[in-house]
mmCIF file of C-alpha atoms in Angstrom:
data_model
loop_
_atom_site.group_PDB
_atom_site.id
_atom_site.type_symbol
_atom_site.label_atom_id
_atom_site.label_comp_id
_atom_site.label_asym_id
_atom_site.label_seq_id
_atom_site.Cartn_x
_atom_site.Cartn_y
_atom_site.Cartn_z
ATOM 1 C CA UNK A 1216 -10.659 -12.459 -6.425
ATOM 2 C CA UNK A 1217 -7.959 -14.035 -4.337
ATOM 3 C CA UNK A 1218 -4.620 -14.182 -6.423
ATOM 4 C CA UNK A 1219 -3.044 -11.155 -7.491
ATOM 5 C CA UNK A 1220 -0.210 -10.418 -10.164
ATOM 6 C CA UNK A 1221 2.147 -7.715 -8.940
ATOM 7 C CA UNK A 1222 4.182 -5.298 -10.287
ATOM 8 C CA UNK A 1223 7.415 -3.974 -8.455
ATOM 9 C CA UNK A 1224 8.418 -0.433 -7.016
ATOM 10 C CA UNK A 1225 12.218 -0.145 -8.586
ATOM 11 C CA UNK A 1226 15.177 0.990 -6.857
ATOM 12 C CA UNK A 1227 17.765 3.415 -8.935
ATOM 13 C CA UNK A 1228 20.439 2.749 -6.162
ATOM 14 C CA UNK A 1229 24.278 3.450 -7.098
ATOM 15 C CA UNK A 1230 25.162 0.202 -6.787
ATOM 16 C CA UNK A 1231 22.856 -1.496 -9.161
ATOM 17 C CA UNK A 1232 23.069 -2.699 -12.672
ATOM 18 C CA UNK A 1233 20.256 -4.182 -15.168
ATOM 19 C CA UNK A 1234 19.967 -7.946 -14.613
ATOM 20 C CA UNK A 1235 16.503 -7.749 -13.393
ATOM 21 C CA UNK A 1236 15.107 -5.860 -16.189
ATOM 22 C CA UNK A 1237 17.286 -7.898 -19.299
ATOM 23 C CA UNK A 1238 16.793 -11.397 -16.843
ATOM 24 C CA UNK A 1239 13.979 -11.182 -14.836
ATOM 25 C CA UNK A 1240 11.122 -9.308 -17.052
ATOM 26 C CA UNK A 1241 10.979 -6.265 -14.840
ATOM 27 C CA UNK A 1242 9.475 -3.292 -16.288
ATOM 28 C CA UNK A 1243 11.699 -0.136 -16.007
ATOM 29 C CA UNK A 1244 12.950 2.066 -17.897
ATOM 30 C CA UNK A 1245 15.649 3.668 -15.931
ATOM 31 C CA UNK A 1246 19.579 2.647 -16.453
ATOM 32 C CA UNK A 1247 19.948 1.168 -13.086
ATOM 33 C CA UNK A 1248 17.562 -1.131 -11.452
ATOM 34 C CA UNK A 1249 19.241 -1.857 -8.068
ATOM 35 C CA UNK A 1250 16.349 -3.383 -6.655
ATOM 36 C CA UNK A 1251 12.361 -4.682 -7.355
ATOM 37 C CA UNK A 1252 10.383 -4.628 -4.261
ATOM 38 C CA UNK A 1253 8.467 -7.339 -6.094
ATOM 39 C CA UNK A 1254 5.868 -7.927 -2.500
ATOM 40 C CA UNK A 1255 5.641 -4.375 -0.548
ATOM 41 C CA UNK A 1256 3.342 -2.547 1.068
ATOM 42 C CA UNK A 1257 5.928 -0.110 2.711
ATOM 43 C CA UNK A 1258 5.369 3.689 2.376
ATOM 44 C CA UNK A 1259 8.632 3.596 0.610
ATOM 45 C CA UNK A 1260 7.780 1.298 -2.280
ATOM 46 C CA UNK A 1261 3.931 -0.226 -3.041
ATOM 47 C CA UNK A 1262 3.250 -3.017 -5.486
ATOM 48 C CA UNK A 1263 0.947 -2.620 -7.911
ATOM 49 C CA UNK A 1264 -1.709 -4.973 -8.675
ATOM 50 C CA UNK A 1265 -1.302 -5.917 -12.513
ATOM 51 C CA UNK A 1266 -4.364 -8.173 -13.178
ATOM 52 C CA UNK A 1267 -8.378 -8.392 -12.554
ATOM 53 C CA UNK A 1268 -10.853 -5.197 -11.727
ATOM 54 C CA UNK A 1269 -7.587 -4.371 -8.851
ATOM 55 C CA UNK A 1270 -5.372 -3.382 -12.118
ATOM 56 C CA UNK A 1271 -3.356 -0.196 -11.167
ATOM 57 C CA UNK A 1272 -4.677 -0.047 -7.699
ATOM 58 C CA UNK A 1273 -1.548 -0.831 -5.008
ATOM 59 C CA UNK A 1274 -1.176 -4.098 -2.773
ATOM 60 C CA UNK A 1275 -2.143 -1.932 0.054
ATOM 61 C CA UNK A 1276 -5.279 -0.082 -1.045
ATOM 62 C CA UNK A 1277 -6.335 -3.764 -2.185
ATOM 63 C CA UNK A 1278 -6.028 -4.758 1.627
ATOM 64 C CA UNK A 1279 -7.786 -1.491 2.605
ATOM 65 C CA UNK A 1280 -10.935 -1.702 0.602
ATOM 66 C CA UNK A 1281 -10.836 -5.720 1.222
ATOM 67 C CA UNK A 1282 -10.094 -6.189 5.014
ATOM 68 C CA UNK A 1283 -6.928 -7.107 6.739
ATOM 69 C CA UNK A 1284 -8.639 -10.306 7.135
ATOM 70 C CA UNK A 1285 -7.112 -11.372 3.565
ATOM 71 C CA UNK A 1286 -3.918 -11.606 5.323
ATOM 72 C CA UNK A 1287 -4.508 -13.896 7.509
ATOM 73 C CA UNK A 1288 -4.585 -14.486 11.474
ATOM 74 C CA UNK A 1289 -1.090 -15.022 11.715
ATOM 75 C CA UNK A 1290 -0.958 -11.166 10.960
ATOM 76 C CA UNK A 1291 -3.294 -9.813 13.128
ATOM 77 C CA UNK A 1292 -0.353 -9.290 15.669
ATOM 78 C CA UNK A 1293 1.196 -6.449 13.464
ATOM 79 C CA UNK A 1294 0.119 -3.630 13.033
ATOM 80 C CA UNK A 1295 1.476 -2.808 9.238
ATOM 81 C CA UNK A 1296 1.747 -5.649 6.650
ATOM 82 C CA UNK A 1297 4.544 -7.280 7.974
ATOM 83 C CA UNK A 1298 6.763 -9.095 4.965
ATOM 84 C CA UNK A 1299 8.799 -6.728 2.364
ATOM 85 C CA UNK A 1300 10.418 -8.991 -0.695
ATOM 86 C CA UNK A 1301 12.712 -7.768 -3.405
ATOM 87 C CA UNK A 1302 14.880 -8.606 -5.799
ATOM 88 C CA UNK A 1303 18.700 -7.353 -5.175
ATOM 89 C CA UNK A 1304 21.169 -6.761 -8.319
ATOM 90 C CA UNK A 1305 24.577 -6.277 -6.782
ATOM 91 C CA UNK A 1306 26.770 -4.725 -9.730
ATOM 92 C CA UNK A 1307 28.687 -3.225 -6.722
ATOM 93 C CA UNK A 1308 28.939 -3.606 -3.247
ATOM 94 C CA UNK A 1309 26.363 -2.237 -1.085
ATOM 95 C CA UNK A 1310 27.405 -0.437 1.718
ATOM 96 C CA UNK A 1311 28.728 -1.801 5.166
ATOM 97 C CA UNK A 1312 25.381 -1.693 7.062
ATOM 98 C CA UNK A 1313 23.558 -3.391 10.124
ATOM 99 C CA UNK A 1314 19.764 -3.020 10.958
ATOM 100 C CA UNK A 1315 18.018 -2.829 14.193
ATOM 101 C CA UNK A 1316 15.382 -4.861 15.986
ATOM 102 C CA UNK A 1317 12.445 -3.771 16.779
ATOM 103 C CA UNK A 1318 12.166 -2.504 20.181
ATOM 104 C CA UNK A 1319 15.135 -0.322 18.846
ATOM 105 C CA UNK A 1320 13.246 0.587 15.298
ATOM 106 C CA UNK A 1321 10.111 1.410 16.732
ATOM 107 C CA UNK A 1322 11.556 3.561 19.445
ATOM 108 C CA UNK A 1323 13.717 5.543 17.286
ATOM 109 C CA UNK A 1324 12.203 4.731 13.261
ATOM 110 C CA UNK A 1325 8.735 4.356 13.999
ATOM 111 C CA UNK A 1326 8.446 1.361 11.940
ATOM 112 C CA UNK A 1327 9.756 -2.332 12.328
ATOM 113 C CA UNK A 1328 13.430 -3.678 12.408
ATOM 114 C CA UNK A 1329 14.754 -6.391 10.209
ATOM 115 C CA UNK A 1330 15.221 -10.000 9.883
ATOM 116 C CA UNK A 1331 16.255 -10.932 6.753
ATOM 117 C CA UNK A 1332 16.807 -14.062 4.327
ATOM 118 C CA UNK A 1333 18.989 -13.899 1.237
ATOM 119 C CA UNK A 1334 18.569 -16.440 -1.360
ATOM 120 C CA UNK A 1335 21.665 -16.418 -4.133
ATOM 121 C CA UNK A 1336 20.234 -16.219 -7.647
ATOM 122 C CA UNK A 1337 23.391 -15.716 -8.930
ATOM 123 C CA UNK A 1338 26.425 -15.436 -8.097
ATOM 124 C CA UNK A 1339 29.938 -14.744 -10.483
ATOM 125 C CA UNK A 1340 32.565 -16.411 -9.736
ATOM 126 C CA UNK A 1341 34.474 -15.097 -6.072
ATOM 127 C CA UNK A 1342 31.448 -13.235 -5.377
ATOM 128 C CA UNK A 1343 31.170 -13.204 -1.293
ATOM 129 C CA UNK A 1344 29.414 -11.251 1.088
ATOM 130 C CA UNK A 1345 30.132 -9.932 4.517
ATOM 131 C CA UNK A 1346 28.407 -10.893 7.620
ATOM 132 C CA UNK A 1347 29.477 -10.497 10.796
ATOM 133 C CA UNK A 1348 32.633 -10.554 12.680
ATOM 134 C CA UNK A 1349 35.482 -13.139 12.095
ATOM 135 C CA UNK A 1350 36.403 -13.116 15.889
ATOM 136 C CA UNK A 1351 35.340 -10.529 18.654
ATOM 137 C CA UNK A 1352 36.785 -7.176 18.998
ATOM 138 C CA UNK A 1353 35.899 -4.507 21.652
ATOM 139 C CA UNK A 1354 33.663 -1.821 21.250
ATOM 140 C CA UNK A 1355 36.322 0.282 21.168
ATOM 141 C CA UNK A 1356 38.075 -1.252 18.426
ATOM 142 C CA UNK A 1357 34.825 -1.449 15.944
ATOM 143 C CA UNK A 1358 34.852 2.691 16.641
ATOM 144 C CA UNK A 1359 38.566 2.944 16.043
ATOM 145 C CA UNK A 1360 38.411 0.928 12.980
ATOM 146 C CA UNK A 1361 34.939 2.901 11.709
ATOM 147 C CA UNK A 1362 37.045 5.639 11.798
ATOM 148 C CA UNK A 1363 40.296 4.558 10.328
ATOM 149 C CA UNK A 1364 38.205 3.437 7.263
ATOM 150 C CA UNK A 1365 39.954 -0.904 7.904
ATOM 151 C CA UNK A 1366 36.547 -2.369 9.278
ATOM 152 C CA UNK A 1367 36.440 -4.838 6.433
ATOM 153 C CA UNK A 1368 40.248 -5.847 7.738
ATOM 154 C CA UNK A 1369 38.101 -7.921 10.729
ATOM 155 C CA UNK A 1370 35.015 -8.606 9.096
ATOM 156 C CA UNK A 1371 33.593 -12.123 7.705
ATOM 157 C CA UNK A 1372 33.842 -12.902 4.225
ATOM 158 C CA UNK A 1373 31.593 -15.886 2.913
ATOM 159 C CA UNK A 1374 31.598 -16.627 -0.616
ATOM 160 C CA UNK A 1375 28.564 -17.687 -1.989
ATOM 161 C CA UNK A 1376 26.907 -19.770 -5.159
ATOM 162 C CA UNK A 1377 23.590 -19.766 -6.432
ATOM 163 C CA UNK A 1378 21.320 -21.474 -3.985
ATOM 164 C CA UNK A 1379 23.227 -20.206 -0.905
ATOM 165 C CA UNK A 1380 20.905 -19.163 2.236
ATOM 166 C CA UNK A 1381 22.110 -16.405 4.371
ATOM 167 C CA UNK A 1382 19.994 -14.999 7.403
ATOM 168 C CA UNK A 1383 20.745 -12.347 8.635
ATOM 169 C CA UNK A 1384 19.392 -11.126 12.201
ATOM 170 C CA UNK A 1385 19.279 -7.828 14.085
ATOM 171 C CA UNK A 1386 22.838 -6.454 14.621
ATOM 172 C CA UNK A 1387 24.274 -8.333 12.292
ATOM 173 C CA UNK A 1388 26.537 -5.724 10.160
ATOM 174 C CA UNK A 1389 26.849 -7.267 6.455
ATOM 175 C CA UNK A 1390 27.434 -6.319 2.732
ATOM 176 C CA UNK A 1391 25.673 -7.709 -0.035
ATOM 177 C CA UNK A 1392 29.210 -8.358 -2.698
ATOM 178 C CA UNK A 1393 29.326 -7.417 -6.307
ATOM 179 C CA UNK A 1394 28.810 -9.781 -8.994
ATOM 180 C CA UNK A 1395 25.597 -11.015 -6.932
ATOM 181 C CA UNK A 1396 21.912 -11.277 -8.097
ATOM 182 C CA UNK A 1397 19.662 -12.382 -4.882
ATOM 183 C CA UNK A 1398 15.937 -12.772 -3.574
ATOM 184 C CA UNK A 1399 15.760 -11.617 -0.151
ATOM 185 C CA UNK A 1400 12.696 -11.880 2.313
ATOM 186 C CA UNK A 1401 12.474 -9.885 5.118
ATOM 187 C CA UNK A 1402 10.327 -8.024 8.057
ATOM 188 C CA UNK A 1403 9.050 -4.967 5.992
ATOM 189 C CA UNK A 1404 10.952 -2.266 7.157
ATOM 190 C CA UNK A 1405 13.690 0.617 5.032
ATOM 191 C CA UNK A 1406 15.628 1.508 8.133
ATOM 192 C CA UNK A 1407 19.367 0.744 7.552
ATOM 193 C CA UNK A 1408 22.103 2.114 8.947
ATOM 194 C CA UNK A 1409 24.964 2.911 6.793
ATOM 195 C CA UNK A 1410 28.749 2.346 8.352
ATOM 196 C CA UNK A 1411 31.086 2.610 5.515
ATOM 197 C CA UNK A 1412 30.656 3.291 1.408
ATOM 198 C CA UNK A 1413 33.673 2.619 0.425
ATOM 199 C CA UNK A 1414 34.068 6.583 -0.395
ATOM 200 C CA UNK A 1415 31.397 6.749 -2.510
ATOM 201 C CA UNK A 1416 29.200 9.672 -3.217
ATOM 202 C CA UNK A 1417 25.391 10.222 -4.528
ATOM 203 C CA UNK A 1418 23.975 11.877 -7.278
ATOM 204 C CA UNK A 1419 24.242 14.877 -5.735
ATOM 205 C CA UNK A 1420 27.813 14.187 -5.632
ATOM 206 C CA UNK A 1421 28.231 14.476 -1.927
ATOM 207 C CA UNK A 1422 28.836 11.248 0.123
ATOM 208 C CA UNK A 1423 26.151 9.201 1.094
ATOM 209 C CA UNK A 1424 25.104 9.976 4.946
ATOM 210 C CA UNK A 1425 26.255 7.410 7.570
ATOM 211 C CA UNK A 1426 24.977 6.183 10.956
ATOM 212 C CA UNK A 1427 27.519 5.718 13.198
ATOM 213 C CA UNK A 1428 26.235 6.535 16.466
ATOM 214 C CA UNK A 1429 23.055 4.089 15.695
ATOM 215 C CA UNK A 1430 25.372 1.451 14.057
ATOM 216 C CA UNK A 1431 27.301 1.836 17.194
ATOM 217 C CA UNK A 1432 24.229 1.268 19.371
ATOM 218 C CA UNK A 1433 22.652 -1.803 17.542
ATOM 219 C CA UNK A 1434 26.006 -4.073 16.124
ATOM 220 C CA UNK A 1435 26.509 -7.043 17.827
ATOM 221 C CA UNK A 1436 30.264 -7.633 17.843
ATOM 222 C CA UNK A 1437 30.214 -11.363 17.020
ATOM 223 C CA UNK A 1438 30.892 -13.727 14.685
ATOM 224 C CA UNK A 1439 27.926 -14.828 12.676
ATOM 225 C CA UNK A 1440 26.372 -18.915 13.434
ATOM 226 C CA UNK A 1441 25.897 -20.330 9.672
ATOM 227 C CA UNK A 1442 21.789 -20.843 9.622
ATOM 228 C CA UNK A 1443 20.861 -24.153 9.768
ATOM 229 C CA UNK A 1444 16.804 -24.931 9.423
ATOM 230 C CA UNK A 1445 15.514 -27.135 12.049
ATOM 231 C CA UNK A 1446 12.516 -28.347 9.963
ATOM 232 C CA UNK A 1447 11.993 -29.173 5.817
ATOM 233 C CA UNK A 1448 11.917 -25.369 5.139
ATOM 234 C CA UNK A 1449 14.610 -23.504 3.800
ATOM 235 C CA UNK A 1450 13.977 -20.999 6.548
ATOM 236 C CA UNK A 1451 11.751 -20.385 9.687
ATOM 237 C CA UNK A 1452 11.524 -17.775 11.786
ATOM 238 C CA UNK A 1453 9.330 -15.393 13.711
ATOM 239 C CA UNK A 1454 8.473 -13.226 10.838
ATOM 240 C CA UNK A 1455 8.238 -15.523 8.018
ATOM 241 C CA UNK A 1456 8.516 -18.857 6.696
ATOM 242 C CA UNK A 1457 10.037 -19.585 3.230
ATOM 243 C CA UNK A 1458 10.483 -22.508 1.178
ATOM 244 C CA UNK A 1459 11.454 -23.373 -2.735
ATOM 245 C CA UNK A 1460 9.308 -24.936 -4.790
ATOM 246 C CA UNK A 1461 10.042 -26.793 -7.983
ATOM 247 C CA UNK A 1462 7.123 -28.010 -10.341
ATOM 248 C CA UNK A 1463 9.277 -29.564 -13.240
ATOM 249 C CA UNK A 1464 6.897 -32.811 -14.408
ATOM 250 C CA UNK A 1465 4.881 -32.615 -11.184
ATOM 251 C CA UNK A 1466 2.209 -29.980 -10.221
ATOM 252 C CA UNK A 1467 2.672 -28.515 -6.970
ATOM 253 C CA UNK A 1468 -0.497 -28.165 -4.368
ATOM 254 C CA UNK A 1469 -1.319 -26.642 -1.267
ATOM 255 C CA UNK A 1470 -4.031 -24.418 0.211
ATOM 256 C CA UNK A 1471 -4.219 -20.829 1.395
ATOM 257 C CA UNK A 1472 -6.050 -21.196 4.694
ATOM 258 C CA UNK A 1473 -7.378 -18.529 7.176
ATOM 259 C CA UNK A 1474 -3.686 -18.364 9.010
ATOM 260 C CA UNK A 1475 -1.446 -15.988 6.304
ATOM 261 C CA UNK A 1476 -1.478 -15.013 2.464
ATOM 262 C CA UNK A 1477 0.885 -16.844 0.224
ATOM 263 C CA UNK A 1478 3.415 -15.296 -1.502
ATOM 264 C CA UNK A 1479 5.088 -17.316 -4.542
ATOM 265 C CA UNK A 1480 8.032 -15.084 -6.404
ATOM 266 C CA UNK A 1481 9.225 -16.927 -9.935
ATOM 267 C CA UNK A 1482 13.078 -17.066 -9.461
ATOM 268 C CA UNK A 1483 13.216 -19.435 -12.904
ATOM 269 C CA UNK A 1484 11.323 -21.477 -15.943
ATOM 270 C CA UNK A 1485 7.617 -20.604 -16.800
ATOM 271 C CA UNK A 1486 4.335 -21.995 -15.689
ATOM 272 C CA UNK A 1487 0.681 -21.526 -14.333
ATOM 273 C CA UNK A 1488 -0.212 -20.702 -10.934
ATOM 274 C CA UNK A 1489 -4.333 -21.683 -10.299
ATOM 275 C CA UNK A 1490 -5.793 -20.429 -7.563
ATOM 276 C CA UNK A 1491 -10.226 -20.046 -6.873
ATOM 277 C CA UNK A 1492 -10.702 -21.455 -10.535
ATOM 278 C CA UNK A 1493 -7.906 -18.629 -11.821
ATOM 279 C CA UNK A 1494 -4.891 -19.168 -13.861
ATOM 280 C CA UNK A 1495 -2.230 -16.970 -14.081
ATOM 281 C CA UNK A 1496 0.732 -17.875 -16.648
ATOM 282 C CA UNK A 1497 3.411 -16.370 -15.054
ATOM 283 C CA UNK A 1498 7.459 -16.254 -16.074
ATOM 284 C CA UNK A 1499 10.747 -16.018 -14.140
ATOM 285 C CA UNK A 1500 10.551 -12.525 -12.047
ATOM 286 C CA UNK A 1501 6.818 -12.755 -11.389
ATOM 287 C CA UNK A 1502 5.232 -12.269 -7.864
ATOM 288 C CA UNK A 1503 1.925 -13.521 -7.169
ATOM 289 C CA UNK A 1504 -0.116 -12.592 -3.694
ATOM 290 C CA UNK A 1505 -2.881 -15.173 -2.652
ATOM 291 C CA UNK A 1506 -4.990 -14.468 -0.272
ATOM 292 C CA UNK A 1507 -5.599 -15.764 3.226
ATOM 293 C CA UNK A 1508 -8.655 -18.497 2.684
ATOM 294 C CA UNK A 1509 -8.424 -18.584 -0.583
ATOM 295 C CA UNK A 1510 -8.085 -22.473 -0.123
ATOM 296 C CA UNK A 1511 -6.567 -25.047 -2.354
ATOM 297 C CA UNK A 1512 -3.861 -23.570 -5.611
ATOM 298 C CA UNK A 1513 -0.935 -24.989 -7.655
ATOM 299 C CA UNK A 1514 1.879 -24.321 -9.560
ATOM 300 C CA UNK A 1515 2.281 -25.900 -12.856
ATOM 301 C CA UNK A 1516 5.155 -26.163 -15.570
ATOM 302 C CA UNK A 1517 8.392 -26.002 -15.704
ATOM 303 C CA UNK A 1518 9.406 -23.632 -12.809
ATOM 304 C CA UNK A 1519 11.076 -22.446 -9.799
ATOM 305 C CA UNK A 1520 9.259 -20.746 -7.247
ATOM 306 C CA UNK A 1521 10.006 -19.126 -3.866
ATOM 307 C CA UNK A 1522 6.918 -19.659 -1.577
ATOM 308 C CA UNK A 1523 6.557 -17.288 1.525
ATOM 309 C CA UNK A 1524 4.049 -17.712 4.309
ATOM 310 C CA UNK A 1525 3.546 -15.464 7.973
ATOM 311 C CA UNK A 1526 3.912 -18.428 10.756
#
């Protein structure tokens, strides 16, 4: 079999709310579903397979048993499965955070960095992010300012609508806002470092642990150049390419060759997604894996569909 139905690992973080469970048919049963790592294979957070004789087995045991192969060539220079995708729900603000690269993440994580993508789901009205600087500041400014608790005083704010495409590289700090629902793709990898929480504190009621010497050692003190694609997809990069798809009236075809696995996450409508003379029906907050040369598949109906591929 090369298409496979997944089921999320769910997130119980502070900051969350219930969107994706009420909205986007995830099952859980908790009271805060801050995130659905709806495509994972991270040690952190597996998917689960949720169709065929795979059933209950997770993404990466699938790959185990079936050979890396099914991922394609394009993956053969990584070492771990490379791609991590998840649904955010933003009730609150996340933390003030930046992520490292991966000379840095290796070094000191032993796993990847990030590059990420945000696409805006939703968004309620004077929802923004932060990303980046709005102008330059020294180093020993940022450090001051960590300190003094007023780094969002020289920080950029972009507010965002549904649709919106944010990428966000290495050393970028950012925030995702409140009030904001998004699909983000990005180099599998948990390592964030946490700069300010806005004096929150965990369950434990303690506050949550910061970074600062790493944050210190990774930001880049700029201010952030809007993404702008250079080709028909929404975005291209090293670690992943990512385009939306909509069917509507029209059936949308393509083919799974030997170079990566597909991944198609539902982000609205209903339809059917065929792939090696299988149909799944599948419904907004679905993620479907297809296999490297599993060859030609569509989406049908009337749906929305985020398509990822490893260039």
């Amino acid at each position: 079999m090369g298409m496979y139905l997944l089921k999320p690992a769910c997130k119980d973080y502070l900051w969350g709310g219930h969107k994706l469970v009420d909205e986007y048919n995830v099952e859980y049963d908790g009271d805060v579903c801050a995130e659905a790592w709806v495509m994972s294979c991270h040690k952190d957070g597996n998917s689960i397979i949720a169709n065929g004789i795979e059933k209950d087995k997770t993404l990466s045991a699938v790959i185990e048993e079936k050979g890396r192969e099914i991922l394609g060539k394009n993956c053969e220079k990584y070492k771990d499965f490379p791609i991590l995708i998840k649904f955010i729900d933003a009730k609150k603000p996340l933390s003030i955070q930046v992520h490292p690269d991966d000379e840095y993440a290796l070094s000191h994580e032993n796993q990847y960095g990030k590059t990420e993508m945000w696409y805006v789901l939703e968004a309620e009205e004077g929802a923004y992010l932060y990303q980046g600087f709005e102008k330059e500041i020294s180093k020993e400014e940022f450090e001051k300012r960590i300190k003094e608790n007023t780094l969002t005083e020289v920080l950029h704010k972009e507010y965002v609508k549904r649709g919106d495409v944010i990428f966000i590289t290495p050393g970028t700090l950012h925030s995702i806002g409140a009030g904001l629902l998004i699909a983000e793709i990005q180099q599998s990898s948990n390592v964030t470092y946490r700069i300010y929480d806005f004096g929150r504190v965990g369950a434990d009621g303690k506050p949550r642990q910061l970074h600062i010497q790493q944050s210190l050692d990774v930001t880049k003190i700029e201010k952030p150049v809007k993404y702008k694609s250079l080709d028909e997809h929404m975005v291209n990069c090293d670690f992943f390419c990512v385009d939306r798809i909509k069917a509507n009236d029209k059936a949308y075809e393509d083919v799974a060759d030997d170079s990566s696995f597909v991944s198609l996450l539902v982000i609205g409508g209903e339809g059917r997604i065929s792939a090696e003379g299988e149909t799944l029906e599948v419904k907004k907050g679905d993620s479907v894996f297809i296999t490297a040369g599993a060859g030609k598949y569509s989406v049908e109906g009337n749906v929305e569909v985020i398509k990822t591929i490893v260039p």
